[in-house]
Amino acid sequence: MINNDNSVNIKNPRAAYHHGDLRTAVVVEGLRMLETSAAETISLREVARNVGVSAPAVYRHFPDKSAFLKALAAEGMRRLARDQAVAQSHAGGEGFAASGRAYVRFGIGNPGLFRLIFASGLGGEHDLGSDPEGSAGWMLRENVAAMMGGGADPQQSRVLAYRAWALVHGLTLLILDNQINHDEGIALIDRIVSADSIQK
Amino acid sequence: MINNDNSVNIKNPRAAYHHGDLRTAVVVEGLRMLETSAAETISLREVARNVGVSAPAVYRHFPDKSAFLKALAAEGMRRLARDQAVAQSHAGGEGFAASGRAYVRFGIGNPGLFRLIFASGLGGEHDLGSDPEGSAGWMLRENVAAMMGGGADPQQSRVLAYRAWALVHGLTLLILDNQINHDEGIALIDRIVSADSIQK
DNA sequence: TGTACATCAGTGAACGCGCGTTCACTGATGTAC
DNA sequence: TGTACATCAGTGAACGCGCGTTCACTGATGTAC
């Protein structure tokens, strides 16, 4: 294997990665591999190989493989939330629908990462109301609250929130799993995820 | 390993399974394992072991592992469609919503099988309109057509169909992935998948 | 400025694992005469 | 009814594979004196 810019200098192992740089490099490579591969098919050994480092080196930065995957999922969660926030801030009155569409587009654009974020066994049990600020669940809750106004029936709020979330989540996966034709699905995102389909 | 009723008599290999019975036994065992395990974690060797047969024996009935998984998925598809049809026929005017709820309940009750059905790389590219009669996609199309009456804009029909499908598909997976609390999700199925949330 | 030393992120070798699949085989079955 | 034979669903042994992880190690770094 030929060394590239991300690889470590054989004679001086610490030079390229002191201060946790290998951790970063490994995460970056993991995210890159997720662009074309499913998380379950990614092995620590291959990530290490691609980075130009021996497999055991990774264990200096992660206790085990699942910790590594969790780091990727966390980064994915951040990016998804960021995309949604940006879309929402750029939209006028239809911010909620805009953030939903951003959710779908993120999933379609990042299949491996999107699936990893929601892979059961990694995180889970978000439950609206307990999400960290800025996360998808948090934004969902904020949006529904704003939509309903002050005196909303809390259970009805949850129903609306779940309905909206389910709509965009399901649409994303149906397209990713090729149950809905990819191009047609993309073309119809705006009509499927419309303001009235989400607020009613 | 102790032989059970599904196992083959060692002295007389053909006695238990002549006429393709091993194929059936293997599929039954696969479906049983899917009740508690994800499809990716199921190995041909373990299935064979559980059935009481050597691993190569399975290759008399399936060319390879993926053919075996496809057989499980096909059976799952049949069961899902059957559940939906039953629910729909027992419902009054709200048949569409009823079949949607049945979809969600099927997924919650059969996590491994449900996921396998939609696993990318196995089937895919259903595309409304090309589904075999009785399948989920077929029923979806029929329902939307009935709902819209005769003179429906075909593209709008597709939008409604995809919206309904996405709603129930997403709800199912959010519950399975523990993004929505399991018990709360189940309790809210009827309200989330309501007639008006699906037809509008 | 020079020296001794502790630290710790890397290394290559090795572990046990279970997998999918192939192979040459065996022996019960059903069939033709 | 008896015998020879083709069929073919099973068998156990073996293949190569890549994996996650552990191990004892090395050698560059930064620090204390």
Short mmCIF file of C-alpha atoms (C1' of nucleotides) in Angstrom, two decimals:
data_model
loop_
_atom_site.label_atom_id
_atom_site.label_comp_id
_atom_site.label_asym_id
_atom_site.label_seq_id
_atom_site.Cartn_x
_atom_site.Cartn_y
_atom_site.Cartn_z
CA MET A 1 0.00 0.00 0.00
CA ILE A 2 1.31 3.35 -1.05
CA ASN A 3 1.30 6.07 1.51
CA ASN A 4 -0.85 9.06 0.74
CA ASP A 5 -1.26 12.33 2.56
CA ASN A 6 -3.28 10.73 5.30
CA SER A 7 -0.76 8.03 6.03
CA VAL A 8 1.78 8.02 8.79
CA ASN A 9 5.47 8.37 8.25
CA ILE A 10 6.82 4.90 8.93
CA LYS A 11 10.00 6.15 10.53
CA ASN A 12 8.18 8.59 12.74
CA PRO A 13 4.79 7.29 13.74
CA ARG A 14 3.83 10.22 15.86
CA ALA A 15 4.62 12.92 13.37
CA ALA A 16 1.43 12.76 11.36
CA TYR A 17 -1.05 12.17 14.10
CA HIS A 18 0.04 13.66 17.38
CA HIS A 19 -2.70 15.20 19.47
CA GLY A 20 -5.46 12.88 18.34
CA ASP A 21 -5.11 13.45 14.63
CA LEU A 22 -5.42 9.75 13.92
CA ARG A 23 -8.80 9.75 15.58
CA THR A 24 -9.89 12.47 13.20
CA ALA A 25 -8.37 10.77 10.19
CA VAL A 26 -10.10 7.52 11.05
CA VAL A 27 -13.46 9.22 11.45
CA VAL A 28 -13.01 11.11 8.20
CA GLU A 29 -12.16 7.89 6.40
CA GLY A 30 -15.14 6.14 7.99
CA LEU A 31 -17.47 8.87 6.79
CA ARG A 32 -15.93 8.68 3.34
CA MET A 33 -16.49 4.94 3.19
CA LEU A 34 -20.09 5.42 4.30
CA GLU A 35 -20.68 7.38 1.12
CA THR A 36 -20.51 4.17 -0.86
CA SER A 37 -20.81 1.36 1.67
CA ALA A 38 -23.24 0.26 4.33
CA ALA A 39 -21.99 0.53 7.90
CA GLU A 40 -22.23 -3.22 8.49
CA THR A 41 -19.79 -3.86 5.67
CA ILE A 42 -17.16 -1.51 7.04
CA SER A 43 -14.39 -3.18 9.00
CA LEU A 44 -11.96 -1.52 11.36
CA ARG A 45 -9.15 -3.21 9.51
CA GLU A 46 -10.14 -1.68 6.21
CA VAL A 47 -10.47 1.78 7.70
CA ALA A 48 -7.03 1.45 9.23
CA ARG A 49 -5.63 0.15 5.95
CA ASN A 50 -7.10 3.09 4.04
CA VAL A 51 -5.67 5.55 6.51
CA GLY A 52 -2.30 3.89 6.21
CA VAL A 53 -2.02 2.64 9.74
CA SER A 54 -2.08 -0.75 11.42
CA ALA A 55 -5.38 -2.03 12.74
CA PRO A 56 -4.39 -2.06 16.43
CA ALA A 57 -3.53 1.63 16.19
CA VAL A 58 -7.23 2.41 16.06
CA TYR A 59 -7.58 0.96 19.55
CA ARG A 60 -5.54 3.85 20.92
CA HIS A 61 -8.53 6.04 20.11
CA PHE A 62 -11.58 3.81 20.39
CA PRO A 63 -12.19 1.03 22.90
CA ASP A 64 -13.84 -1.10 20.25
CA LYS A 65 -15.54 -1.07 16.89
CA SER A 66 -18.93 -0.01 18.15
CA ALA A 67 -17.44 3.10 19.75
CA PHE A 68 -16.03 3.99 16.36
CA LEU A 69 -19.41 3.54 14.71
CA LYS A 70 -21.02 5.64 17.40
CA ALA A 71 -18.61 8.44 16.62
CA LEU A 72 -19.61 8.27 12.96
CA ALA A 73 -23.28 8.26 13.87
CA ALA A 74 -22.83 11.25 16.15
CA GLU A 75 -21.17 13.21 13.38
CA GLY A 76 -23.98 12.18 11.04
CA MET A 77 -26.57 13.38 13.51
CA ARG A 78 -24.83 16.73 13.70
CA ARG A 79 -24.76 17.12 9.94
CA LEU A 80 -28.38 16.13 9.55
CA ALA A 81 -29.44 18.64 12.17
CA ARG A 82 -27.32 21.31 10.53
CA ASP A 83 -28.84 20.68 7.12
CA GLN A 84 -32.31 20.89 8.58
CA ALA A 85 -31.56 24.09 10.44
CA VAL A 86 -30.12 25.73 7.35
CA ALA A 87 -33.11 24.73 5.23
CA GLN A 88 -35.49 25.97 7.86
CA SER A 89 -33.77 29.32 8.24
CA HIS A 90 -33.81 29.88 4.50
CA ALA A 91 -37.52 29.14 4.21
CA GLY A 92 -40.27 31.63 4.91
CA GLY A 93 -43.43 30.52 6.62
CA GLU A 94 -42.98 26.95 5.53
CA GLY A 95 -39.97 26.26 7.68
CA PHE A 96 -41.25 23.00 9.05
CA ALA A 97 -41.84 21.49 5.64
CA ALA A 98 -38.48 22.82 4.50
CA SER A 99 -36.68 21.09 7.33
CA GLY A 100 -38.55 17.89 6.54
CA ARG A 101 -37.48 18.05 2.93
CA ALA A 102 -33.92 18.64 4.05
CA TYR A 103 -34.21 15.50 6.15
CA VAL A 104 -35.21 13.48 3.10
CA ARG A 105 -32.50 15.00 0.93
CA PHE A 106 -29.88 14.35 3.56
CA GLY A 107 -30.87 10.70 3.72
CA ILE A 108 -30.84 10.31 -0.04
CA GLY A 109 -27.48 12.01 -0.28
CA ASN A 110 -25.92 10.06 2.58
CA PRO A 111 -27.39 6.56 2.53
CA GLY A 112 -24.85 4.79 4.69
CA LEU A 113 -24.60 7.59 7.20
CA PHE A 114 -28.35 8.08 7.40
CA ARG A 115 -28.93 4.40 8.07
CA LEU A 116 -26.18 4.32 10.63
CA ILE A 117 -27.71 7.21 12.53
CA PHE A 118 -30.86 5.22 13.07
CA ALA A 119 -29.32 1.78 13.33
CA SER A 120 -30.93 0.05 16.24
CA GLY A 121 -28.57 -0.94 18.97
CA LEU A 122 -26.41 2.14 18.63
CA GLY A 123 -28.48 4.89 20.14
CA GLY A 124 -32.22 4.87 20.19
CA GLU A 125 -34.88 5.82 22.66
CA HIS A 126 -34.65 9.43 21.66
CA ASP A 127 -38.19 10.10 22.65
CA LEU A 128 -39.27 13.61 21.88
CA GLY A 129 -38.47 15.90 24.74
CA SER A 130 -35.16 14.40 25.77
CA ASP A 131 -33.10 15.38 22.75
CA PRO A 132 -30.03 17.59 22.92
CA GLU A 133 -30.54 21.06 21.56
CA GLY A 134 -30.03 21.23 17.80
CA SER A 135 -30.72 17.56 17.18
CA ALA A 136 -33.40 16.41 14.80
CA GLY A 137 -35.73 15.42 17.60
CA TRP A 138 -35.25 18.74 19.29
CA MET A 139 -36.07 20.71 16.16
CA LEU A 140 -39.07 18.54 15.58
CA ARG A 141 -40.41 19.36 19.00
CA GLU A 142 -39.74 23.06 18.63
CA ASN A 143 -41.44 23.17 15.28
CA VAL A 144 -44.55 21.41 16.41
CA ALA A 145 -44.81 23.60 19.48
CA ALA A 146 -44.52 26.72 17.34
CA MET A 147 -47.03 25.36 14.90
CA MET A 148 -49.60 24.57 17.52
CA GLY A 149 -49.32 27.86 19.33
CA GLY A 150 -49.40 28.24 23.09
CA GLY A 151 -52.39 26.26 24.22
CA ALA A 152 -51.78 23.01 22.44
CA ASP A 153 -52.96 19.64 23.59
CA PRO A 154 -49.59 18.01 24.35
CA GLN A 155 -50.64 14.59 23.18
CA GLN A 156 -51.95 15.97 19.92
CA SER A 157 -48.63 17.73 19.49
CA ARG A 158 -46.85 14.44 19.80
CA VAL A 159 -49.14 12.87 17.27
CA LEU A 160 -48.42 15.62 14.78
CA ALA A 161 -44.70 15.45 15.45
CA TYR A 162 -44.53 11.71 15.01
CA ARG A 163 -46.64 11.90 11.89
CA ALA A 164 -44.32 14.42 10.32
CA TRP A 165 -41.24 12.51 11.34
CA ALA A 166 -42.66 9.22 10.10
CA LEU A 167 -43.54 10.77 6.76
CA VAL A 168 -40.06 12.03 6.00
CA HIS A 169 -38.33 9.05 7.53
CA GLY A 170 -40.40 6.58 5.57
CA LEU A 171 -40.08 8.49 2.33
CA THR A 172 -36.32 8.57 2.70
CA LEU A 173 -36.04 4.84 3.27
CA LEU A 174 -38.49 3.86 0.56
CA ILE A 175 -36.38 5.80 -1.88
CA LEU A 176 -33.10 4.45 -0.51
CA ASP A 177 -34.42 0.89 -0.64
CA ASN A 178 -35.59 1.46 -4.17
CA GLN A 179 -39.19 0.77 -3.30
CA ILE A 180 -39.99 4.14 -4.73
CA ASN A 181 -38.07 4.83 -7.89
CA HIS A 182 -35.13 7.02 -7.06
CA ASP A 183 -35.62 9.75 -9.63
CA GLU A 184 -39.37 9.87 -9.30
CA GLY A 185 -39.09 10.02 -5.52
CA ILE A 186 -36.68 12.91 -5.69
CA ALA A 187 -38.91 14.73 -8.14
CA LEU A 188 -41.89 14.35 -5.85
CA ILE A 189 -40.27 15.29 -2.53
CA ASP A 190 -41.72 18.78 -2.52
CA ARG A 191 -45.24 17.58 -3.23
CA ILE A 192 -45.12 14.67 -0.82
CA VAL A 193 -43.63 16.68 2.00
CA SER A 194 -45.88 19.70 1.75
CA ALA A 195 -46.85 22.13 4.47
CA ASP A 196 -50.40 20.86 4.63
CA SER A 197 -49.36 17.21 4.66
CA ILE A 198 -47.39 17.90 7.79
CA GLN A 199 -49.50 20.28 9.83
CA LYS A 200 -52.99 19.00 9.53
CA MET B 1 -26.82 -31.71 19.17
CA ILE B 2 -29.93 -33.61 20.08
CA ASN B 3 -32.32 -34.44 17.30
CA ASN B 4 -35.76 -32.95 17.57
CA ASP B 5 -38.84 -33.46 15.45
CA ASN B 6 -37.42 -31.37 12.66
CA SER B 7 -34.18 -33.26 12.46
CA VAL B 8 -33.31 -35.99 10.03
CA ASN B 9 -32.83 -39.58 11.00
CA ILE B 10 -29.11 -40.11 10.74
CA LYS B 11 -29.41 -43.64 9.45
CA ASN B 12 -32.01 -42.67 6.89
CA PRO B 13 -31.37 -39.19 5.55
CA ARG B 14 -34.22 -39.16 3.11
CA ALA B 15 -36.93 -40.31 5.47
CA ALA B 16 -37.70 -36.98 7.05
CA TYR B 17 -37.38 -34.71 4.06
CA HIS B 18 -38.21 -36.41 0.81
CA HIS B 19 -40.07 -34.32 -1.71
CA GLY B 20 -38.53 -31.01 -0.74
CA ASP B 21 -39.44 -31.10 2.92
CA LEU B 22 -36.01 -29.89 3.90
CA ARG B 23 -36.57 -26.75 1.87
CA THR B 24 -39.72 -26.11 3.86
CA ALA B 25 -38.05 -26.94 7.16
CA VAL B 26 -35.19 -24.59 6.39
CA VAL B 27 -37.53 -21.75 5.48
CA VAL B 28 -39.61 -22.34 8.59
CA GLU B 29 -36.51 -22.26 10.75
CA GLY B 30 -35.30 -19.11 9.00
CA LEU B 31 -38.58 -17.39 9.69
CA ARG B 32 -38.42 -18.55 13.29
CA MET B 33 -34.94 -17.12 13.69
CA LEU B 34 -36.08 -13.83 12.17
CA GLU B 35 -38.45 -13.43 15.09
CA THR B 36 -35.51 -12.70 17.34
CA SER B 37 -32.58 -11.97 15.03
CA ALA B 38 -31.75 -9.60 12.24
CA ALA B 39 -31.37 -11.17 8.82
CA GLU B 40 -27.72 -10.13 8.54
CA THR B 41 -26.86 -12.12 11.64
CA ILE B 42 -28.43 -15.32 10.37
CA SER B 43 -25.99 -17.80 8.87
CA LEU B 44 -26.80 -20.74 6.67
CA ARG B 45 -24.74 -22.90 8.94
CA GLU B 46 -26.79 -22.00 11.98
CA VAL B 47 -30.07 -22.60 10.17
CA ALA B 48 -28.83 -26.02 9.06
CA ARG B 49 -27.62 -26.78 12.57
CA ASN B 50 -30.99 -25.87 14.07
CA VAL B 51 -32.80 -28.01 11.57
CA GLY B 52 -30.47 -30.89 12.37
CA VAL B 53 -28.82 -31.17 9.02
CA SER B 54 -25.37 -30.49 7.65
CA ALA B 55 -24.71 -27.12 6.06
CA PRO B 56 -24.07 -28.40 2.53
CA ALA B 57 -27.49 -30.06 2.55
CA VAL B 58 -29.06 -26.64 2.19
CA TYR B 59 -27.36 -26.28 -1.16
CA ARG B 60 -29.56 -29.04 -2.55
CA HIS B 61 -32.43 -26.56 -2.26
CA PHE B 62 -30.91 -23.12 -2.69
CA PRO B 63 -28.09 -22.10 -5.00
CA ASP B 64 -26.67 -19.78 -2.38
CA LYS B 65 -27.43 -17.85 0.76
CA SER B 66 -29.07 -14.91 -0.96
CA ALA B 67 -31.59 -17.22 -2.66
CA PHE B 68 -32.50 -18.48 0.78
CA LEU B 69 -32.98 -14.95 2.09
CA LYS B 70 -35.09 -14.10 -0.93
CA ALA B 71 -37.36 -17.02 -0.13
CA LEU B 72 -37.81 -15.69 3.41
CA ALA B 73 -38.50 -12.21 2.10
CA ALA B 74 -41.07 -13.52 -0.36
CA GLU B 75 -42.91 -15.34 2.39
CA GLY B 76 -42.77 -12.19 4.51
CA MET B 77 -44.23 -10.16 1.68
CA ARG B 78 -47.10 -12.63 1.39
CA ARG B 79 -47.83 -12.46 5.10
CA LEU B 80 -47.73 -8.69 5.17
CA ALA B 81 -50.13 -8.46 2.25
CA ARG B 82 -52.42 -11.00 3.87
CA ASP B 83 -52.49 -9.08 7.16
CA GLN B 84 -53.32 -5.90 5.32
CA ALA B 85 -56.06 -7.50 3.30
CA VAL B 86 -57.65 -9.02 6.37
CA ALA B 87 -57.56 -5.73 8.25
CA GLN B 88 -59.02 -3.91 5.30
CA SER B 89 -61.85 -6.36 4.82
CA HIS B 90 -62.80 -6.15 8.48
CA ALA B 91 -62.92 -2.37 8.43
CA GLY B 92 -65.87 -0.34 7.29
CA GLY B 93 -65.35 2.86 5.36
CA GLU B 94 -61.85 3.34 6.75
CA GLY B 95 -60.32 0.38 4.99
CA PHE B 96 -57.30 2.27 3.76
CA ALA B 97 -56.32 3.48 7.20
CA ALA B 98 -56.97 0.00 8.57
CA SER B 99 -54.61 -1.59 6.09
CA GLY B 100 -52.01 1.03 6.94
CA ARG B 101 -52.29 0.25 10.62
CA ALA B 102 -51.97 -3.44 9.83
CA TYR B 103 -48.74 -2.60 7.98
CA VAL B 104 -47.35 -0.91 11.07
CA ARG B 105 -48.44 -3.71 13.38
CA PHE B 106 -46.96 -6.32 11.10
CA GLY B 107 -43.63 -4.55 11.15
CA ILE B 108 -43.64 -4.16 14.90
CA GLY B 109 -44.58 -7.80 15.36
CA ASN B 110 -42.03 -9.10 12.86
CA PRO B 111 -38.98 -6.86 13.04
CA GLY B 112 -36.46 -9.12 11.33
CA LEU B 113 -38.85 -10.21 8.63
CA PHE B 114 -40.14 -6.70 7.99
CA ARG B 115 -36.63 -5.34 7.57
CA LEU B 116 -35.67 -8.21 5.33
CA ILE B 117 -38.60 -7.54 3.04
CA PHE B 118 -37.31 -4.07 2.36
CA ALA B 119 -33.62 -4.81 2.53
CA SER B 120 -31.99 -3.09 -0.37
CA GLY B 121 -30.23 -5.38 -2.75
CA LEU B 122 -32.77 -8.17 -2.41
CA GLY B 123 -35.73 -6.93 -4.35
CA GLY B 124 -36.51 -3.29 -4.81
CA GLU B 125 -37.78 -1.14 -7.60
CA HIS B 126 -41.35 -2.09 -6.88
CA ASP B 127 -42.66 1.11 -8.29
CA LEU B 128 -46.39 1.46 -7.92
CA GLY B 129 -48.18 -0.09 -10.80
CA SER B 130 -45.90 -3.03 -11.40
CA ASP B 131 -46.70 -4.99 -8.28
CA PRO B 132 -48.15 -8.48 -8.32
CA GLU B 133 -51.78 -8.68 -7.32
CA GLY B 134 -52.23 -8.92 -3.57
CA SER B 135 -48.87 -7.35 -2.71
CA ALA B 136 -48.58 -4.30 -0.53
CA GLY B 137 -47.86 -2.03 -3.46
CA TRP B 138 -50.79 -3.39 -5.39
CA MET B 139 -53.19 -2.80 -2.52
CA LEU B 140 -51.82 0.66 -2.07
CA ARG B 141 -52.55 1.51 -5.67
CA GLU B 142 -56.05 0.04 -5.55
CA ASN B 143 -56.86 1.94 -2.41
CA VAL B 144 -55.72 5.26 -3.69
CA ALA B 145 -57.59 4.78 -6.94
CA ALA B 146 -60.78 3.95 -5.04
CA MET B 147 -60.24 6.91 -2.77
CA MET B 148 -59.78 9.37 -5.56
CA GLY B 149 -62.75 8.18 -7.60
CA GLY B 150 -62.72 7.87 -11.33
CA GLY B 151 -61.36 11.13 -12.62
CA ALA B 152 -58.19 11.41 -10.56
CA ASP B 153 -55.07 13.20 -11.56
CA PRO B 154 -52.69 10.26 -11.84
CA GLN B 155 -49.70 12.14 -10.51
CA GLN B 156 -51.65 13.37 -7.53
CA SER B 157 -52.70 9.77 -6.91
CA ARG B 158 -49.09 8.76 -6.75
CA VAL B 159 -48.30 11.56 -4.36
CA LEU B 160 -51.08 10.45 -2.05
CA ALA B 161 -50.05 6.83 -2.32
CA TYR B 162 -46.41 7.56 -1.56
CA ARG B 163 -47.39 9.82 1.30
CA ALA B 164 -49.49 7.11 2.89
CA TRP B 165 -46.84 4.47 2.36
CA ALA B 166 -44.11 6.71 3.71
CA LEU B 167 -46.15 7.49 6.80
CA VAL B 168 -46.70 3.89 7.82
CA HIS B 169 -43.26 2.75 6.71
CA GLY B 170 -41.53 5.50 8.66
CA LEU B 171 -43.66 5.02 11.74
CA THR B 172 -42.87 1.32 11.76
CA LEU B 173 -39.13 1.86 11.54
CA LEU B 174 -39.01 4.69 14.04
CA ILE B 175 -40.68 2.39 16.54
CA LEU B 176 -38.51 -0.59 15.63
CA ASP B 177 -35.38 1.51 15.90
CA ASN B 178 -36.54 2.80 19.25
CA GLN B 179 -36.56 6.39 18.06
CA ILE B 180 -40.16 6.51 19.11
CA ASN B 181 -40.75 4.76 22.38
CA HIS B 182 -42.13 1.32 21.68
CA ASP B 183 -45.16 1.40 23.95
CA GLU B 184 -46.06 4.99 23.21
CA GLY B 185 -45.75 4.36 19.51
CA ILE B 186 -48.05 1.38 19.68
CA ALA B 187 -50.55 3.32 21.72
CA LEU B 188 -50.59 6.11 19.16
CA ILE B 189 -50.80 4.06 15.97
CA ASP B 190 -54.51 4.66 15.51
CA ARG B 191 -54.18 8.40 15.94
CA ILE B 192 -51.08 8.76 13.82
CA VAL B 193 -52.42 6.61 11.01
CA SER B 194 -55.86 8.13 10.78
CA ALA B 195 -58.16 8.29 7.80
CA ASP B 196 -57.67 12.02 7.37
CA SER B 197 -53.91 11.85 7.76
CA ILE B 198 -53.83 9.51 4.81
CA GLN B 199 -56.40 10.85 2.38
CA LYS B 200 -55.94 14.55 2.48
"C1'" DT C 1 22.82 22.74 27.12
"C1'" DG C 2 23.04 17.69 28.23
"C1'" DT C 3 21.35 13.61 30.20
"C1'" DA C 4 18.14 10.25 32.18
"C1'" DC C 5 13.72 8.82 32.14
"C1'" DA C 6 8.58 8.14 31.86
"C1'" DT C 7 5.00 8.26 28.49
"C1'" DC C 8 2.31 6.41 25.02
"C1'" DA C 9 0.96 6.14 20.00
"C1'" DG C 10 2.38 3.44 17.01
"C1'" DT C 11 4.16 -1.67 15.20
"C1'" DG C 12 3.87 -6.76 13.38
"C1'" DA C 13 2.56 -11.24 14.77
"C1'" DA C 14 -0.76 -13.97 16.40
"C1'" DC C 15 -5.27 -15.65 18.57
"C1'" DG C 16 -9.66 -17.95 17.71
"C1'" DC C 17 -13.77 -17.42 15.24
"C1'" DG C 18 -17.51 -18.67 12.18
"C1'" DC C 19 -18.58 -17.98 7.79
"C1'" DG C 20 -20.02 -19.46 2.64
"C1'" DT C 21 -18.98 -22.74 -0.31
"C1'" DT C 22 -16.82 -26.95 -2.74
"C1'" DC C 23 -15.61 -31.70 -2.85
"C1'" DA C 24 -15.80 -36.62 -3.25
"C1'" DC C 25 -18.51 -39.71 -0.98
"C1'" DT C 26 -22.58 -42.86 0.56
"C1'" DG C 27 -26.55 -45.18 0.83
"C1'" DA C 28 -31.72 -45.32 0.56
"C1'" DT C 29 -35.07 -44.97 -3.04
"C1'" DG C 30 -37.70 -45.99 -7.18
"C1'" DT C 31 -37.57 -48.19 -11.64
"C1'" DA C 32 -36.71 -51.41 -15.55
"C1'" DC C 33 -36.31 -56.00 -16.72
"C1'" DT D 1 -40.69 -61.68 -6.76
"C1'" DG D 2 -35.71 -60.74 -7.46
"C1'" DT D 3 -31.94 -58.25 -9.28
"C1'" DA D 4 -29.26 -54.54 -11.38
"C1'" DC D 5 -28.89 -49.92 -11.74
"C1'" DA D 6 -29.44 -44.76 -12.03
"C1'" DT D 7 -30.70 -41.01 -9.16
"C1'" DC D 8 -29.85 -37.63 -5.87
"C1'" DA D 9 -30.44 -35.78 -1.04
"C1'" DG D 10 -27.82 -36.25 2.27
"C1'" DT D 11 -22.70 -36.67 4.67
"C1'" DG D 12 -18.00 -35.04 6.86
"C1'" DA D 13 -13.79 -32.87 5.70
"C1'" DA D 14 -11.72 -29.18 3.91
"C1'" DC D 15 -10.85 -24.59 1.42
"C1'" DG D 16 -9.69 -19.74 2.01
"C1'" DC D 17 -11.38 -15.68 3.96
"C1'" DG D 18 -11.34 -11.50 6.69
"C1'" DC D 19 -12.71 -10.24 10.88
"C1'" DG D 20 -12.15 -8.06 15.95
"C1'" DT D 21 -9.06 -8.05 19.27
"C1'" DT D 22 -4.78 -8.99 22.28
"C1'" DC D 23 0.09 -9.07 22.94
"C1'" DA D 24 4.77 -7.71 23.77
"C1'" DC D 25 7.44 -4.51 21.54
"C1'" DT D 26 9.72 0.05 19.90
"C1'" DG D 27 11.13 4.42 19.45
"C1'" DA D 28 10.06 9.48 19.22
"C1'" DT D 29 8.55 12.93 22.41
"C1'" DG D 30 8.43 16.05 26.33
"C1'" DT D 31 10.04 16.79 30.99
"C1'" DA D 32 12.88 17.04 35.26
"C1'" DC D 33 17.26 17.86 36.89
#
